[in-house]
Short mmCIF file of C-alpha atoms in Angstrom, two decimals:
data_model
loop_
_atom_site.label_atom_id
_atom_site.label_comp_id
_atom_site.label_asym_id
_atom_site.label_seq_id
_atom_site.Cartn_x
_atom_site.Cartn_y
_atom_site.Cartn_z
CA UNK A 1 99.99 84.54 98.93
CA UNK A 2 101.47 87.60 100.70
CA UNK A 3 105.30 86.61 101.54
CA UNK A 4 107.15 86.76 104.22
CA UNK A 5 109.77 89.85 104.13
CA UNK A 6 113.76 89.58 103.96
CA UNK A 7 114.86 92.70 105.13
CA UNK A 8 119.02 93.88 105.26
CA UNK A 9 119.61 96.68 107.51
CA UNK A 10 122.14 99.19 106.93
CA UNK A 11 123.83 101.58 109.05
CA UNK A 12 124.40 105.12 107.61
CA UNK A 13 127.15 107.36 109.13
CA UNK A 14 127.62 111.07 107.07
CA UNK A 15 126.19 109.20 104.20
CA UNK A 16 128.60 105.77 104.03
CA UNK A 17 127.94 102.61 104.85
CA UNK A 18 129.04 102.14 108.78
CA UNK A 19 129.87 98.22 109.40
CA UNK A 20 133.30 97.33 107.52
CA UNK A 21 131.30 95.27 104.62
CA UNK A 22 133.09 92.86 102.57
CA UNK A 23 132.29 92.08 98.80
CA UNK A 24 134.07 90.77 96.12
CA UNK A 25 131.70 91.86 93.02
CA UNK A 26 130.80 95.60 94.63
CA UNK A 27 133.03 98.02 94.01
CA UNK A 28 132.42 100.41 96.86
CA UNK A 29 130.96 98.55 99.63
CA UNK A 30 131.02 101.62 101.73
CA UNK A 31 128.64 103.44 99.10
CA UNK A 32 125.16 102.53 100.43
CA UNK A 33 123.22 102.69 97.19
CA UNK A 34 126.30 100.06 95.58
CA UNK A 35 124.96 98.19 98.35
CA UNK A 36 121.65 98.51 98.36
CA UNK A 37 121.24 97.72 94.20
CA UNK A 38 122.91 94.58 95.10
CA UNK A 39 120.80 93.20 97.97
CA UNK A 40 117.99 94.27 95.50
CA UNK A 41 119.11 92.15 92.88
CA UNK A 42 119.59 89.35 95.62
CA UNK A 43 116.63 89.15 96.41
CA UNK A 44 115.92 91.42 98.94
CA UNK A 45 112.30 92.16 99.80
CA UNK A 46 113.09 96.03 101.56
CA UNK A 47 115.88 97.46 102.74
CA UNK A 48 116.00 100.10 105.78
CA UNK A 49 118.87 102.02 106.08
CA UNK A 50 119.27 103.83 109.58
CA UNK A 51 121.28 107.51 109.42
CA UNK A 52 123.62 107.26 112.93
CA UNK A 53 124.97 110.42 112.34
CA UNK A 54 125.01 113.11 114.99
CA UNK A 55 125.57 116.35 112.66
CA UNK A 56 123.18 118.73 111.11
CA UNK A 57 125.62 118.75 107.90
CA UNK A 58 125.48 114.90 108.36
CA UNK A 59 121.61 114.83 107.97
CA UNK A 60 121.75 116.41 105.14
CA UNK A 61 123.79 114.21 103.31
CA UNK A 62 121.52 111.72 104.34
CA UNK A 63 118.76 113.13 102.48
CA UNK A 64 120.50 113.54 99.65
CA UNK A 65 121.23 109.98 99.81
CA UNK A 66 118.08 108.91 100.69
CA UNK A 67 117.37 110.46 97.12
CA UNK A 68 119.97 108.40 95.46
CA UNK A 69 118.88 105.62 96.65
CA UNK A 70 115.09 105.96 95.30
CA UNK A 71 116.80 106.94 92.08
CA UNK A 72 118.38 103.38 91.53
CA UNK A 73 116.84 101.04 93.80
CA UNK A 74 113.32 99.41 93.03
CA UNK A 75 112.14 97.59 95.90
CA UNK A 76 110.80 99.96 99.27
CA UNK A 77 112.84 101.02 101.68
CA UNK A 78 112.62 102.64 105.06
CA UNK A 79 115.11 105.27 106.26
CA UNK A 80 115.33 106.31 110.01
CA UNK A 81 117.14 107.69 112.95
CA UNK A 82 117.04 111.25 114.17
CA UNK A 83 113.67 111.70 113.05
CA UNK A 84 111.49 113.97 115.29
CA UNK A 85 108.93 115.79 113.61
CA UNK A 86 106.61 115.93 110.36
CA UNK A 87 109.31 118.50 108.92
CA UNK A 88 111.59 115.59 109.33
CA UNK A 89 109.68 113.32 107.25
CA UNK A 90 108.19 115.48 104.62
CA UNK A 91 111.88 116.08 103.46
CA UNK A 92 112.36 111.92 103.26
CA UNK A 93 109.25 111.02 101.60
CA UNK A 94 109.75 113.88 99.51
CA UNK A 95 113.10 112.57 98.46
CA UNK A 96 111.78 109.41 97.71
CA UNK A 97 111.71 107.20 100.91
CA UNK A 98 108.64 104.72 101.34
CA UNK A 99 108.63 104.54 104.60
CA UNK A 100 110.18 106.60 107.81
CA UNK A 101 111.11 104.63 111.40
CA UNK A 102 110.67 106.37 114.37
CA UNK A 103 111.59 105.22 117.94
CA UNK A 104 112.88 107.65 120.81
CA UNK A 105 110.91 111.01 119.50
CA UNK A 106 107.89 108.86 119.83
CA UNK A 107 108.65 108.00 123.16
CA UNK A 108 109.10 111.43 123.99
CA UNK A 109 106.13 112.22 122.62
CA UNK A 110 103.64 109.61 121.47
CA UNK A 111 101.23 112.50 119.96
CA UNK A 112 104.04 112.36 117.14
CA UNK A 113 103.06 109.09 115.84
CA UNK A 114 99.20 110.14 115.37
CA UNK A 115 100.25 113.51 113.48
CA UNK A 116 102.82 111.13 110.60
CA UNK A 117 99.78 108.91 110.21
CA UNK A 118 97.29 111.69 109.89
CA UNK A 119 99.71 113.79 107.64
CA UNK A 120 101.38 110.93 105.21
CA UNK A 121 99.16 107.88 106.47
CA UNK A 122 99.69 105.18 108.31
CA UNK A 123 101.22 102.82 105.56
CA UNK A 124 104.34 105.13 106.01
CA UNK A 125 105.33 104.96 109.57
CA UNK A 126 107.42 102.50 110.94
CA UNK A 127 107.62 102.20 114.87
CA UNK A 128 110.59 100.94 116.19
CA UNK A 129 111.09 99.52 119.30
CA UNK A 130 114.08 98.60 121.27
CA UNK A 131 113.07 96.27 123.88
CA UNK A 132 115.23 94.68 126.76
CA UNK A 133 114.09 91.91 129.19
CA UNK A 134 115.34 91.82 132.78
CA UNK A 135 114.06 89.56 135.07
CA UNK A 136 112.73 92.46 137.55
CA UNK A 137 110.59 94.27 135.08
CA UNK A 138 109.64 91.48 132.19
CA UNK A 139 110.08 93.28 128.60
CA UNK A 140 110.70 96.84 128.33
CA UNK A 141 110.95 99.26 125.98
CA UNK A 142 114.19 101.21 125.56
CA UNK A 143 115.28 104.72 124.14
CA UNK A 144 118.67 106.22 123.35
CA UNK A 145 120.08 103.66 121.82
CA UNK A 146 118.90 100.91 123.94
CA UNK A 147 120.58 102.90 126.50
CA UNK A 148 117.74 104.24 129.04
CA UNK A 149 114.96 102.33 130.02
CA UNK A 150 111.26 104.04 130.28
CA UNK A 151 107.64 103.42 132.01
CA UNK A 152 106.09 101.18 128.89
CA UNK A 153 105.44 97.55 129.23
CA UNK A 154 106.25 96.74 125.50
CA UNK A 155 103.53 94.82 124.14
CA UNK A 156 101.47 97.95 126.55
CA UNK A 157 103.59 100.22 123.89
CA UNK A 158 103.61 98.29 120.73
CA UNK A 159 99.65 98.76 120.81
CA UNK A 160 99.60 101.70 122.01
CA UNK A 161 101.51 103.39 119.04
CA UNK A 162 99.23 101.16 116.68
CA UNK A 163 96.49 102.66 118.43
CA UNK A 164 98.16 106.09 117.47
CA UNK A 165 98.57 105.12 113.73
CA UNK A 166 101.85 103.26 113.12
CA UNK A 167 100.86 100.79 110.25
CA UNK A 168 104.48 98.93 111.15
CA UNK A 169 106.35 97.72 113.72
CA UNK A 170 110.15 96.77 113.74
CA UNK A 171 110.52 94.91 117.10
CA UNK A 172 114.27 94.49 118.31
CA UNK A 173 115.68 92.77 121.48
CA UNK A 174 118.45 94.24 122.96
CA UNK A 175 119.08 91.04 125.16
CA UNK A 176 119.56 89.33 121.30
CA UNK A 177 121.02 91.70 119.01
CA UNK A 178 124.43 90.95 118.62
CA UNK A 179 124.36 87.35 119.62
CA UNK A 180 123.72 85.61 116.70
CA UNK A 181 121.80 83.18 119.38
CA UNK A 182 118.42 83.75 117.37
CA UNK A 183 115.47 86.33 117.64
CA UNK A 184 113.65 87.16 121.05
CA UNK A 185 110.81 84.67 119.84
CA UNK A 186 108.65 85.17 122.87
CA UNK A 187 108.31 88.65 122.53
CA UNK A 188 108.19 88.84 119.09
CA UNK A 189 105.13 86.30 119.05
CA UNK A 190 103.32 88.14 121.84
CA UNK A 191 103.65 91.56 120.10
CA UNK A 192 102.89 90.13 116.61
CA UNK A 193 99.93 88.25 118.29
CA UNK A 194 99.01 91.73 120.22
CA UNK A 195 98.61 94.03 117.10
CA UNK A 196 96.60 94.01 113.78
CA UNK A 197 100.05 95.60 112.07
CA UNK A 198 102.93 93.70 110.20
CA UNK A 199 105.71 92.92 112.27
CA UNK A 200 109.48 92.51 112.14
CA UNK A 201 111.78 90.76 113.91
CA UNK A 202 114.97 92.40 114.68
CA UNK A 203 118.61 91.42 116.92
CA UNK A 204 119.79 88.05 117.16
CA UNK A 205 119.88 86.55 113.85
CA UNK A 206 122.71 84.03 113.45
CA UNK A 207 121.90 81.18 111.23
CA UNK A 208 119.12 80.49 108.43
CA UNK A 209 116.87 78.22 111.33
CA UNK A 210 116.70 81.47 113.42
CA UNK A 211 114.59 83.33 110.26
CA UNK A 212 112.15 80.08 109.86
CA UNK A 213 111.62 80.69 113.51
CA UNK A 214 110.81 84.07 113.56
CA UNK A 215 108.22 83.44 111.07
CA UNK A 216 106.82 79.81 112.12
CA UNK A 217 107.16 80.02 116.14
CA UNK A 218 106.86 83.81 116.54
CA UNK A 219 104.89 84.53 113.51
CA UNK A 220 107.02 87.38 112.12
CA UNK A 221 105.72 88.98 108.71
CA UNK A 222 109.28 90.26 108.43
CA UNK A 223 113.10 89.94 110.09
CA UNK A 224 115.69 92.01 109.67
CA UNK A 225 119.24 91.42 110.06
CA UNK A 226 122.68 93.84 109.49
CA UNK A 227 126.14 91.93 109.88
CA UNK A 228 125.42 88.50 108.65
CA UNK A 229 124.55 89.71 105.30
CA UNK A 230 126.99 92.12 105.37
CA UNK A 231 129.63 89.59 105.99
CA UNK A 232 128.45 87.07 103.49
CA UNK A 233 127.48 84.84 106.24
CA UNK A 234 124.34 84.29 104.73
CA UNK A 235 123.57 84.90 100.90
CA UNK A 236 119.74 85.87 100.53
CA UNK A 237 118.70 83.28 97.87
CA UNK A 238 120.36 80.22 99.75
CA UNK A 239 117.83 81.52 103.16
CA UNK A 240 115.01 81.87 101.10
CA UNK A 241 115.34 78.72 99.08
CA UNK A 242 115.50 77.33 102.94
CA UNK A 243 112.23 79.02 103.89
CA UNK A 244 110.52 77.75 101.35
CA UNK A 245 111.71 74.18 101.68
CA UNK A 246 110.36 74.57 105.03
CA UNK A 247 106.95 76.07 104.30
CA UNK A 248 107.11 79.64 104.54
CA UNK A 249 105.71 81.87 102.05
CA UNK A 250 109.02 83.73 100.50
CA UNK A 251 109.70 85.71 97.11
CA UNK A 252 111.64 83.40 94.74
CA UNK B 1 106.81 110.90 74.37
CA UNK B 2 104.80 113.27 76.15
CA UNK B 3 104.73 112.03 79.78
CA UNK B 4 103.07 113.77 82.38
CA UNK B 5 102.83 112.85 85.87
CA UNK B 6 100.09 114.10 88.08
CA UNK B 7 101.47 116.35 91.05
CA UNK B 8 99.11 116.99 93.33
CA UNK B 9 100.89 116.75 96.83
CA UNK B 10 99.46 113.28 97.75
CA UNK B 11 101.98 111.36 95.61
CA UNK B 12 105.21 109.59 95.51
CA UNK B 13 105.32 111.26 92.29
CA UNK B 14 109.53 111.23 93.02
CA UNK B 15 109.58 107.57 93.21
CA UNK B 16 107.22 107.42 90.21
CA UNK B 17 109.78 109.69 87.98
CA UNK B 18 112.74 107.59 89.53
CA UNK B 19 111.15 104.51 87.83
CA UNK B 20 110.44 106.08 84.96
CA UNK B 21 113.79 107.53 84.37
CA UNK B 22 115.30 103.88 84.74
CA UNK B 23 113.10 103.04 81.94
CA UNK B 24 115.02 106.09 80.04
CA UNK B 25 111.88 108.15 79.90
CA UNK B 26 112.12 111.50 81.23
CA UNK B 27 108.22 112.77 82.98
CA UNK B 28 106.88 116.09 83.48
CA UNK B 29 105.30 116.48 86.90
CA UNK B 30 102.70 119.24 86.71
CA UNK B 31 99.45 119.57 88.49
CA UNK B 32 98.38 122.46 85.34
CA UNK B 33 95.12 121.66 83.26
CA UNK B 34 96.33 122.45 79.58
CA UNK B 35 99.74 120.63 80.33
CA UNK B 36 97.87 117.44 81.63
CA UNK B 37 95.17 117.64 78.62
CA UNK B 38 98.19 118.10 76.46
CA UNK B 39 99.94 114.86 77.78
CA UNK B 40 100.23 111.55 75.42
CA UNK B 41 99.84 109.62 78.58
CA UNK B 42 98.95 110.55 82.37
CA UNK B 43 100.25 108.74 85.16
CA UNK B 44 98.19 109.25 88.35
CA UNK B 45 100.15 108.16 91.95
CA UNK B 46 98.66 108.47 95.70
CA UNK B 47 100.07 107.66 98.49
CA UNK B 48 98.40 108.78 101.85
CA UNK B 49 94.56 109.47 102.93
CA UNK B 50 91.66 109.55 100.29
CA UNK B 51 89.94 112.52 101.62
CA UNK B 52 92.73 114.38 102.07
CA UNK B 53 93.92 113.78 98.27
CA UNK B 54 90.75 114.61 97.01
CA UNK B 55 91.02 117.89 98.71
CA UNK B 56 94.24 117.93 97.13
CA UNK B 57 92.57 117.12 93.57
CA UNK B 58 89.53 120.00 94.06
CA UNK B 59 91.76 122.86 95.29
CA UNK B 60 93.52 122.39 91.45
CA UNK B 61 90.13 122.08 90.06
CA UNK B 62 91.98 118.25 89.24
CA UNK B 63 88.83 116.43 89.94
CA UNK B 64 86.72 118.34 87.01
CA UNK B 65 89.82 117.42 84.53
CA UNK B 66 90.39 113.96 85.37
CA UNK B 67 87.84 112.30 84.32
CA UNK B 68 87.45 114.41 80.53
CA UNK B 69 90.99 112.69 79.58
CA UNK B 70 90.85 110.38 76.96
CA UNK B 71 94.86 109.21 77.03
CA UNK B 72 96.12 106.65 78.33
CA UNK B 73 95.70 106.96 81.86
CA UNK B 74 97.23 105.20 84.81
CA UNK B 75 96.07 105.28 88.40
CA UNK B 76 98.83 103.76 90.92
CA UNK B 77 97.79 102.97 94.19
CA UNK B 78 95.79 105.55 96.38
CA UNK B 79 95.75 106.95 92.67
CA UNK B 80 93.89 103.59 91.23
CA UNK B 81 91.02 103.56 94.33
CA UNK B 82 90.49 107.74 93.48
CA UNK B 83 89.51 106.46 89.96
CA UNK B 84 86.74 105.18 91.91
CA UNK B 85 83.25 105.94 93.19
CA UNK B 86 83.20 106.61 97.33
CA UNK B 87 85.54 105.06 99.88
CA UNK B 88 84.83 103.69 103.07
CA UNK B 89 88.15 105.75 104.15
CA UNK B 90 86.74 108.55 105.55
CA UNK B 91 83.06 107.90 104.03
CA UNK B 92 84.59 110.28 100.65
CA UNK B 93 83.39 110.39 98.10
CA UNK B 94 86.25 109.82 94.76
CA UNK B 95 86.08 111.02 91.40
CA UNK B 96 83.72 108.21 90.26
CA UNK B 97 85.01 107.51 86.58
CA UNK B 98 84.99 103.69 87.44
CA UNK B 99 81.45 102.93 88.87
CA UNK B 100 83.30 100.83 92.06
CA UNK B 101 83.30 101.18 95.41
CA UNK B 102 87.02 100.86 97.92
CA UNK B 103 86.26 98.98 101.28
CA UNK B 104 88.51 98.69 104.25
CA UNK B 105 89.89 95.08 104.85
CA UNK B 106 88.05 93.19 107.12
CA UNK B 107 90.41 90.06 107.65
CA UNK B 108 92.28 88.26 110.99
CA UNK B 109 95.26 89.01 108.88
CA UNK B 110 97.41 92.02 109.02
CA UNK B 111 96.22 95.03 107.67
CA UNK B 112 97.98 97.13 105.92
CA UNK B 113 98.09 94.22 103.89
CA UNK B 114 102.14 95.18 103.14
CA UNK B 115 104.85 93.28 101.43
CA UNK B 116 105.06 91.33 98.05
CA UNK B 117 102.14 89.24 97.02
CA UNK B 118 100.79 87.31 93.46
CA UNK B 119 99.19 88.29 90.68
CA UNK B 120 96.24 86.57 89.17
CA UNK B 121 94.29 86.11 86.02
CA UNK B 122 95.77 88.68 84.12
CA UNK B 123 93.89 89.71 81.49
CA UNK B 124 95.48 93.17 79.82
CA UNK B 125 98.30 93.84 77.38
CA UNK B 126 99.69 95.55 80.40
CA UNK B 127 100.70 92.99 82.03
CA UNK B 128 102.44 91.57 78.85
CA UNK B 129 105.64 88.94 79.42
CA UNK B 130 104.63 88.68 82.99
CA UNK B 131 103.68 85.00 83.87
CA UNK B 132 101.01 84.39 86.57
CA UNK B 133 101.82 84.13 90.16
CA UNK B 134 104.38 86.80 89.30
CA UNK B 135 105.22 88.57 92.85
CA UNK B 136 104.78 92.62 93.36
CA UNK B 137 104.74 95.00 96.38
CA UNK B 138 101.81 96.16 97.46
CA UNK B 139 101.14 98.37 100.84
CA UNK B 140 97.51 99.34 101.51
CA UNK B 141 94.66 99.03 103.92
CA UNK B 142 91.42 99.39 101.31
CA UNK B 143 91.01 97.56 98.33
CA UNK B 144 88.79 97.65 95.24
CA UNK B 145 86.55 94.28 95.19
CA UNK B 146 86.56 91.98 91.76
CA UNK B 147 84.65 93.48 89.07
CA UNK B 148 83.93 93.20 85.60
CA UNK B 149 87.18 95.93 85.25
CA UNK B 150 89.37 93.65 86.87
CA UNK B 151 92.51 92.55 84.55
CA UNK B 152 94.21 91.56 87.02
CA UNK B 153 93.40 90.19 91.12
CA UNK B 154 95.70 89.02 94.49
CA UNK B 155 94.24 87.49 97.63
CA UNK B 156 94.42 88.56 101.12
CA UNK B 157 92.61 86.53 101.55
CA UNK B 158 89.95 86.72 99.36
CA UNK B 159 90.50 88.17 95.36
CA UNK B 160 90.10 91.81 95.36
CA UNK B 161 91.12 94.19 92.36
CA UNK B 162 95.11 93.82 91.55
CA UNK B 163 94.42 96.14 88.68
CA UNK B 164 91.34 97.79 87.04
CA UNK B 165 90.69 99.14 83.35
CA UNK B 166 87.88 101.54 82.27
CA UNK B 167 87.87 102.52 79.20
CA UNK B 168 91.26 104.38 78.48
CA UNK B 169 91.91 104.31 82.60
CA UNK B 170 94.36 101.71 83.52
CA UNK B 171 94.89 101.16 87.29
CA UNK B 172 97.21 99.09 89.58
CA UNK B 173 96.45 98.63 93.21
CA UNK B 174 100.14 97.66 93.63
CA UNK B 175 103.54 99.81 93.72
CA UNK B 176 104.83 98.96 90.01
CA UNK B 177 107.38 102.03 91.01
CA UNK B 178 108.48 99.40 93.59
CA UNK B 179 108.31 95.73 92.26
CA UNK B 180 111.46 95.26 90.64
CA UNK B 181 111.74 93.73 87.64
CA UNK B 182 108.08 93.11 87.03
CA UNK B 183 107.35 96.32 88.28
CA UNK B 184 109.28 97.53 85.17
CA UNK B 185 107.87 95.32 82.57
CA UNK B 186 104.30 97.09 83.61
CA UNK B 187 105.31 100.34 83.45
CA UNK B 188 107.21 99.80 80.20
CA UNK B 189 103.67 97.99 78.98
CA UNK B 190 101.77 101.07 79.85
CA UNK B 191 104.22 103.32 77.49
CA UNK B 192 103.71 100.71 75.07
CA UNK B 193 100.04 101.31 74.65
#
């Protein structure tokens, strides 16, 4: 049966890990592919690592790293941030990426989404969207960050960009992330319900309930979470041992 | 060991080498006729749109060499449902050395069907010291149906073609490159052969 995915996020600043992770049995913590090789051998079902830099010299370092990381890792993973045109992600897949993320370029300009999937197919591109719930407008998407909020309804978005040709979406709530209270599981059910493409739960994740939620009551394929792996707050085999005890296909 | 792996633009051939290299075998990429024909074993990966591979394969004059090898061949992927006769992606037609047709999946589940799923009824010393039910990654919207080539099958829901063989063409519809452990183990099987 296919299996519900476990996904640990990390954020990539001028090619080191960003959040202040704390391991015992890594030596670097701060070097992303030390990281990544050890949520791999956790257990890990992908990995997406998201570049925050701001810098030109920065982005390249990311794609060198992005290289690295296909060079000792061997489960997918999805790199994004700054991404904005087929360039872009010719020079990620090329250095080994499975997937690319995109999120405000293709709210600037939908088209973009139709020429990845034409160019490197749809199994490659990710859509991310940042939504944000306010009581005025219902859900939202976001861009910047989160930071600005635009025209699209989001479940109006999430199918429009399936429409376009993402083959993914990566769905987070900006009202949740950071919480730890628990995924958005309203909206994540009505965009996973909405589109024919896997979905993934992202912002809010606090304890191992809030991932059997995601996939029983919002019917996730995926969730992704950053700091409570990082900070050991939850090992990966103890939550999927949990998942399966309650019935969710998981990777054991 | 003379390793080549087929570059045609329409690979992850980088991921493919990356694997290999793990393994401690060092691949040539090369998309050139006497360096393929010279190979001890060809591995074939695709990633991306059929028709647009195959145009890939005919502007290197790939898809008259392909099917004259007689090495140990292995398709991975988009590179397993080329091996095959005409695709409903695109209505294109493949490089028909296995006499199968690739159909879109027509399921209330998600398609691309993408994550980790089982393998089946493995039949094939490539999938040697792997136990059934073992889990790899697959990512894909067509599939090849259940044949008499089948050595190998996952459901989504219904069986379809985990992995074909032809003669001396082995194929995998899943990421091997990309299945951890297992994912090794296959790979090292094919080198084996």
């Amino acid at each position: 049966m296919l299996t519900k995915r476990i996904i640990p996020c990390l954020d990539i600043k001028d090619g080191r890990t960003v959040k202040g992770v704390q391991f015992e049995n890594i030596r670097d913590a701060g070097d992303p592919v030390e990281l990544a090789k050890w949520y791999a051998e956790q257990g890990a079902d992908e990995l997406v690592f998201l570049d925050i830099t701001a810098t030109n010299e920065g982005r390249k370092t990311f794609a060198q790293l992005v290289r690295e990381i296909a060079r000792h890792i061997d489960i997918p993973f999805t790199v994004g941030g700054g991404i904005s045109s087929v360039a872009d992600v010719e020079v990620l897949l090329q250095n080994g990426a499975d997937k690319v993320s995109v999120n405000s370029s293709a709210i600037k300009n939908p088209q973009l989404v139709e020429e990845l999937a034409r160019h490197f197919g749809s199994q490659c591109v990710t859509v991310a969207i940042d939504t944000k719930y306010k009581e005025e407008t219902g859900w939202k998407v976001y861009t910047r960050a989160g930071t600005i909020e635009t025209e699209y309804k989001t479940v109006a978005w999430a199918k429009q960009v399936v429409e376009l040709g993402a083959g993914e979406l990566l769905l987070t709530s900006m009202n949740n992330d950071g919480t730890k209270a628990g995924f958005a599981l309203d909206i994540t059910r009505e965009v996973a319900q909405a589109v024919s493409v896997p979905v993934i739960a992202s912002g809010g994740a606090g304890s191992i309930d809030h991932f059997a939620d995601a996939f029983l009551k919002a019917h996730a394929d995926a969730a992704l979470a950053a700091s409570l792996f990082h900070f050991r707050e939850l090992a990966i085999p103890d939550l999927k041992q949990y998942l399966k005890a309650q019935g969710v296909a998981v990777r054991v | 060991m003379n390793l080549v792996i087929v570059d045609y633009k329409a690979g992850n051939v980088q991921s493919v080498q990356f694997a290999l290299e793990r393994l401690g075998v060092q691949a040539t990429l090369s998309s050139d006729a006497d360096t393929i024909k010279a190979a001890d074993k060809v591995i074939f990966p695709g990633v991306g749109q059929a028709a647009s591979a195959m145009a890939q394969l005919r502007a290197r004059n790939l898809d008259k060499l392909l099917p004259t090898l007689e090495q140990p061949f292995f398709g991975v992927c988009l590179g397993m449902q080329l091996l095959c006769q005409h695709s409903e992606e695109g209505n294109t037609d493949l490089l028909n050395i296995i006499p199968l047709p690739v159909k879109h999946f027509e399921t209330d589940l998600k398609v691309p069907h993408m994550g980790w799923n089982q393998l089946e009824n493995l039949k094939s010393p490539l999938f040697e010291g792997l136990a059934e039910q073992e889990y790899v990654y697959y990512v894909h919207s067509y599939y090849v149906p259940v044949s008499e080539y089948t050595i190998a099958q996952t459901s989504y829901p219904e069986p379809f073609s985990a992995a074909l063989q032809y003669k001396n063409f082995y194929a995998a519809q899943f990421h091997p490159e990309k299945s951890g452990a297992a994912g090794s183990q296959i790979l090292k099987n094919f080198l084996a052969l």
